Short mmCIF file of C-alpha atoms in Angstrom, two decimals:
data_model
loop_
_atom_site.label_atom_id
_atom_site.label_comp_id
_atom_site.label_asym_id
_atom_site.label_seq_id
_atom_site.Cartn_x
_atom_site.Cartn_y
_atom_site.Cartn_z
CA MET B 1 70.05 66.00 58.21
CA LYS B 2 72.11 68.56 56.37
CA ILE B 3 74.86 67.57 53.94
CA ILE B 4 77.84 69.93 53.67
CA THR B 5 80.67 69.40 51.16
CA LEU B 6 84.19 70.87 51.24
CA LEU B 7 85.38 71.66 47.68
CA ASN B 8 88.33 73.21 45.86
CA GLU B 9 89.84 71.79 42.68
CA LYS B 10 93.27 72.62 43.99
CA GLY B 11 95.05 70.36 46.47
CA GLY B 12 96.80 71.52 49.60
CA VAL B 13 94.34 74.27 50.53
CA GLY B 14 93.17 72.84 53.83
CA LYS B 15 89.98 70.98 52.89
CA THR B 16 90.71 68.00 55.14
CA THR B 17 91.79 70.17 58.11
CA ILE B 18 88.70 72.34 57.82
CA ALA B 19 86.34 69.31 57.26
CA THR B 20 87.65 67.41 60.28
CA HIS B 21 87.61 70.40 62.64
CA ILE B 22 84.11 71.57 61.70
CA ALA B 23 82.88 68.01 62.08
CA ALA B 24 84.59 67.76 65.46
CA GLY B 25 83.33 71.14 66.55
CA LEU B 26 79.74 70.36 65.67
CA ALA B 27 80.04 67.08 67.61
CA ILE B 28 81.48 68.89 70.61
CA ASN B 29 78.46 71.19 70.45
CA GLY B 30 76.04 68.31 70.69
CA ALA B 31 75.44 67.22 67.08
CA ARG B 32 75.53 63.72 65.65
CA VAL B 33 78.00 64.06 62.81
CA VAL B 34 79.24 61.75 60.06
CA LEU B 35 82.49 62.84 58.30
CA VAL B 36 82.58 61.19 54.84
CA ASP B 37 86.12 60.78 53.52
CA ALA B 38 85.60 60.99 49.77
CA ASP B 39 89.28 61.36 48.93
CA ALA B 40 91.26 58.28 47.98
CA GLN B 41 94.19 59.57 50.02
CA GLY B 42 92.14 58.79 53.15
CA HIS B 43 93.74 61.65 55.11
CA ALA B 44 90.58 62.57 57.01
CA SER B 45 90.28 58.87 58.07
CA MET B 46 93.89 58.95 59.27
CA LEU B 47 93.63 62.31 61.01
CA LEU B 48 90.71 61.08 63.12
CA GLY B 49 92.46 57.83 64.05
CA VAL B 50 90.16 55.34 62.31
CA GLY B 51 92.65 54.38 59.54
CA LYS B 52 92.17 53.97 55.84
CA ALA B 53 89.52 51.60 54.69
CA ALA B 54 87.12 50.97 51.76
CA GLY B 55 84.15 52.36 53.69
CA LEU B 56 82.78 54.65 51.05
CA TYR B 57 83.48 52.19 48.24
CA ASP B 58 81.71 49.40 50.20
CA LEU B 59 78.77 51.65 50.87
CA LEU B 60 78.24 52.87 47.30
CA VAL B 61 79.47 49.90 45.21
CA ARG B 62 79.09 46.80 47.37
CA ASP B 63 75.86 48.06 48.96
CA ALA B 64 77.23 47.57 52.47
CA ALA B 65 75.08 48.57 55.42
CA PHE B 66 76.00 51.75 57.29
CA LYS B 67 76.63 49.71 60.47
CA ASP B 68 79.38 47.91 58.66
CA VAL B 69 81.22 51.00 57.35
CA LEU B 70 80.78 53.65 60.05
CA ARG B 71 83.68 54.03 62.42
CA VAL B 72 83.24 55.80 65.80
CA VAL B 73 85.90 58.39 66.59
CA GLN B 74 87.11 58.11 70.15
CA PRO B 75 86.34 61.33 72.02
CA GLU B 76 89.92 61.83 73.23
CA ILE B 77 91.00 62.20 69.57
CA TYR B 78 88.82 65.21 68.81
CA GLU B 79 87.42 66.75 71.94
CA SER B 80 89.07 69.16 74.28
CA PRO B 81 89.57 68.31 77.92
CA LEU B 82 88.09 71.79 78.50
CA GLU B 83 84.90 71.08 76.61
CA LYS B 84 83.67 67.44 76.57
CA SER B 85 81.63 66.38 73.53
CA ARG B 86 77.88 66.39 73.88
CA GLY B 87 77.37 64.71 70.55
CA GLN B 88 79.03 61.99 68.48
CA LEU B 89 81.50 61.87 65.64
CA LEU B 90 81.64 59.02 63.15
CA VAL B 91 83.61 58.53 59.93
CA VAL B 92 82.94 56.74 56.70
CA PRO B 93 86.59 56.02 55.80
CA SER B 94 88.30 55.98 52.47
CA ASN B 95 91.26 54.30 50.76
CA VAL B 96 92.60 53.92 47.24
CA GLU B 97 89.42 52.00 46.20
CA THR B 98 87.59 55.32 46.35
CA ARG B 99 89.18 56.13 42.99
CA ASN B 100 87.11 53.38 41.41
CA ILE B 101 83.71 54.45 42.66
CA ALA B 102 83.05 56.77 39.71
CA ASN B 103 83.53 53.84 37.25
CA SER B 104 81.48 51.44 39.35
CA ILE B 105 78.21 53.23 39.90
CA SER B 106 75.65 54.09 37.24
CA ASP B 107 73.10 55.97 39.35
CA ALA B 108 73.91 59.65 39.69
CA PHE B 109 71.79 59.72 42.82
CA ALA B 110 73.71 56.90 44.53
CA VAL B 111 75.13 59.19 47.20
CA ALA B 112 71.79 60.90 47.89
CA ALA B 113 69.98 57.59 48.08
CA ARG B 114 72.37 56.00 50.54
CA PHE B 115 72.69 59.04 52.83
CA GLU B 116 68.97 59.50 52.91
CA GLU B 117 69.06 56.40 55.13
CA LEU B 118 70.67 58.53 57.84
CA SER B 119 67.91 61.14 57.91
CA GLY B 120 66.51 61.52 61.42
CA VAL B 121 69.51 59.71 62.88
CA ILE B 122 72.34 62.03 61.97
CA ASP B 123 72.33 65.86 62.14
CA TYR B 124 75.15 66.62 59.68
CA ALA B 125 77.08 64.68 57.05
CA ILE B 126 80.26 66.48 55.99
CA PHE B 127 82.08 65.38 52.81
CA ASP B 128 85.82 65.87 52.41
CA THR B 129 86.53 65.64 48.69
CA SER B 130 89.52 65.13 46.45
CA PRO B 131 90.76 68.04 44.27
CA THR B 132 90.23 66.10 41.09
CA PRO B 133 86.66 66.28 39.81
CA SER B 134 84.96 63.01 38.83
CA LEU B 135 81.56 61.39 38.44
CA LEU B 136 81.70 60.78 42.25
CA HIS B 137 81.79 64.57 42.67
CA GLY B 138 78.72 64.80 40.44
CA SER B 139 76.83 62.36 42.66
CA ILE B 140 77.88 64.23 45.77
CA TYR B 141 76.60 67.49 44.21
CA LEU B 142 73.17 65.92 43.81
CA ALA B 143 73.16 65.02 47.57
CA THR B 144 74.66 68.27 48.93
CA ASP B 145 72.73 71.02 50.71
CA ALA B 146 75.60 73.46 51.04
CA ILE B 147 79.24 73.84 49.95
CA LEU B 148 82.11 75.38 51.83
CA TYR B 149 85.22 76.44 49.81
CA PRO B 150 88.58 76.57 51.55
CA THR B 151 91.23 78.43 49.61
CA THR B 152 94.71 79.83 50.15
CA CYS B 153 95.21 83.44 49.07
CA GLU B 154 97.22 82.42 46.05
CA TYR B 155 96.67 82.49 42.33
CA LEU B 156 96.41 78.72 41.59
CA SER B 157 94.11 78.16 44.57
CA PHE B 158 91.82 80.91 43.28
CA ASP B 159 91.74 79.14 39.94
CA GLY B 160 90.63 75.92 41.67
CA LEU B 161 88.08 77.85 43.58
CA MET B 162 86.57 79.34 40.44
CA GLU B 163 86.53 75.98 38.69
CA SER B 164 84.71 74.50 41.67
CA ILE B 165 82.15 77.30 41.69
CA GLN B 166 81.58 76.80 37.92
CA HIS B 167 80.83 73.14 38.52
CA ARG B 168 78.38 74.08 41.24
CA GLU B 169 76.58 76.27 38.73
CA GLU B 170 76.47 73.40 36.25
CA ALA B 171 75.03 71.15 38.91
CA LYS B 172 72.28 73.69 39.60
CA SER B 173 70.64 72.97 36.19
CA VAL B 174 70.74 69.20 36.79
CA ARG B 175 69.19 69.68 40.27
CA ALA B 176 66.50 72.01 38.84
CA ARG B 177 65.46 69.35 36.32
CA GLN B 178 64.98 66.98 39.30
CA HIS B 179 63.02 69.66 41.20
CA LEU B 180 65.78 69.92 43.84
CA PRO B 181 66.64 73.21 45.49
CA PRO B 182 69.88 74.94 44.55
CA ILE B 183 73.00 74.19 46.52
CA GLU B 184 73.71 76.93 49.06
CA MET B 185 77.13 78.54 49.19
CA LEU B 186 78.07 78.26 52.84
CA GLY B 187 81.12 80.42 52.49
CA VAL B 188 84.78 80.79 51.47
CA VAL B 189 87.49 80.12 54.06
CA PRO B 190 90.89 81.75 53.46
CA THR B 191 93.46 79.32 54.88
CA MET B 192 97.17 79.42 55.73
CA TYR B 193 97.00 83.17 55.62
CA ARG B 194 100.18 85.26 56.05
CA GLN B 195 99.41 88.86 56.92
CA SER B 196 103.03 89.86 56.27
CA THR B 197 102.83 88.79 52.61
CA LEU B 198 101.66 91.44 50.11
CA GLU B 199 100.24 88.80 47.79
CA HIS B 200 98.07 87.37 50.57
CA ARG B 201 96.79 90.78 51.66
CA GLU B 202 95.93 91.82 48.11
CA ASN B 203 94.36 88.49 47.26
CA LEU B 204 92.27 88.57 50.44
CA GLU B 205 91.01 92.00 49.40
CA GLU B 206 90.16 90.62 45.94
CA LEU B 207 88.33 87.61 47.50
CA THR B 208 86.32 89.91 49.77
CA ALA B 209 85.49 92.18 46.83
CA SER B 210 84.16 89.15 44.90
CA PHE B 211 82.24 87.34 47.65
CA GLY B 212 81.60 89.91 50.37
CA ASP B 213 80.19 88.55 53.61
CA LEU B 214 80.57 85.00 52.35
CA VAL B 215 84.24 85.23 53.07
CA TRP B 216 84.94 83.85 56.54
CA PRO B 217 87.74 85.27 58.77
CA ALA B 218 91.11 84.24 57.38
CA LEU B 219 92.88 81.38 59.21
CA PRO B 220 96.49 82.37 59.89
CA GLN B 221 99.23 79.83 59.08
CA ARG B 222 100.11 78.05 62.31
CA THR B 223 102.39 75.03 62.82
CA VAL B 224 100.12 73.54 65.47
CA TRP B 225 97.70 72.30 62.79
CA THR B 226 100.35 70.01 61.37
CA GLU B 227 101.67 69.05 64.80
CA ALA B 228 98.19 67.94 65.82
CA ALA B 229 97.72 65.99 62.56
CA ARG B 230 100.99 64.12 63.08
CA LEU B 231 99.63 62.78 66.36
CA GLN B 232 96.19 62.08 64.86
CA ARG B 233 94.48 64.66 66.98
CA THR B 234 92.41 67.74 66.34
CA VAL B 235 93.77 71.05 67.69
CA PHE B 236 90.89 70.94 70.20
CA SER B 237 92.48 67.81 71.75
CA PHE B 238 96.16 68.53 71.02
CA ALA B 239 96.34 72.20 72.13
CA PRO B 240 92.95 73.31 73.52
CA GLN B 241 94.13 76.77 74.62
CA SER B 242 96.10 77.57 71.47
CA ASP B 243 95.29 80.21 68.86
CA ALA B 244 94.62 77.41 66.42
CA ALA B 245 92.02 75.92 68.73
CA GLN B 246 90.40 79.35 68.97
CA ASP B 247 90.42 79.51 65.18
CA ALA B 248 88.72 76.13 65.04
CA ARG B 249 86.07 77.33 67.50
CA MET B 250 85.47 80.31 65.29
CA LEU B 251 85.01 77.91 62.30
CA THR B 252 82.43 75.93 64.23
CA LYS B 253 80.56 79.07 65.33
CA ARG B 254 80.52 80.44 61.80
CA ALA B 255 79.35 77.08 60.42
CA LEU B 256 76.47 76.88 62.92
CA GLU B 257 75.42 80.41 61.99
CA ALA B 258 75.53 79.75 58.25
CA LEU B 259 73.77 76.42 58.57
CA GLN B 260 70.71 78.06 60.10
CA ASN B 261 69.90 79.41 56.65
CA VAL B 262 70.39 76.06 54.86
CA HIS B 263 67.32 73.83 54.40
CA SER B 264 68.02 70.12 53.99
#
């Protein structure tokens, strides 16, 4: 099993949208995927139709069994009628209790220990995180194999990106002391991109100059993403022939290619 975490210490950059669509895309392509909603807002849980619940809190604090916290996502919510899912998508849901996890666990390896239980059963666990760093983030770092950084092409989002990358560097020394391999940088995804905006064009050039091939193709701003979310559907399900659905397929393809170089 490989654990992938979506991070940016700036809200509103598309972490939940990217996390849910990569998870759905991997499931459509035949993988067994668990999407872990690690944000107290519970938006990933809502988007995939399972509703907010204290799943992650119950798992890490109350020592609940996975069978009691995992929620199966119904295929019609995430798959396209043009490409039926060959895998399975499950969610560990979140709610406001997630905020209390950091103050309720003492073992920094709590996340790693619990998700090790899914090894051999699940292919990918994908963590959608909150923008505010906490001790829970630290525990997720110790469990993570690779990080994907969504960012808008705007100044404050870049600041959140750099803060997140700095925390990854700090986590490397902790992992090294535990004889764990470094966390791979899966890539940087420019989101809500507006080609007509000079700021976005210049900032995308700056991003590419800094990270080179790690920068994934920019995702244009499209209203269909929010329209699908309002109906608790992925764009694969809501508008399978739309440009947004093609963007989501590109995300999945790029994720599969990048994950080939990640060792769990």
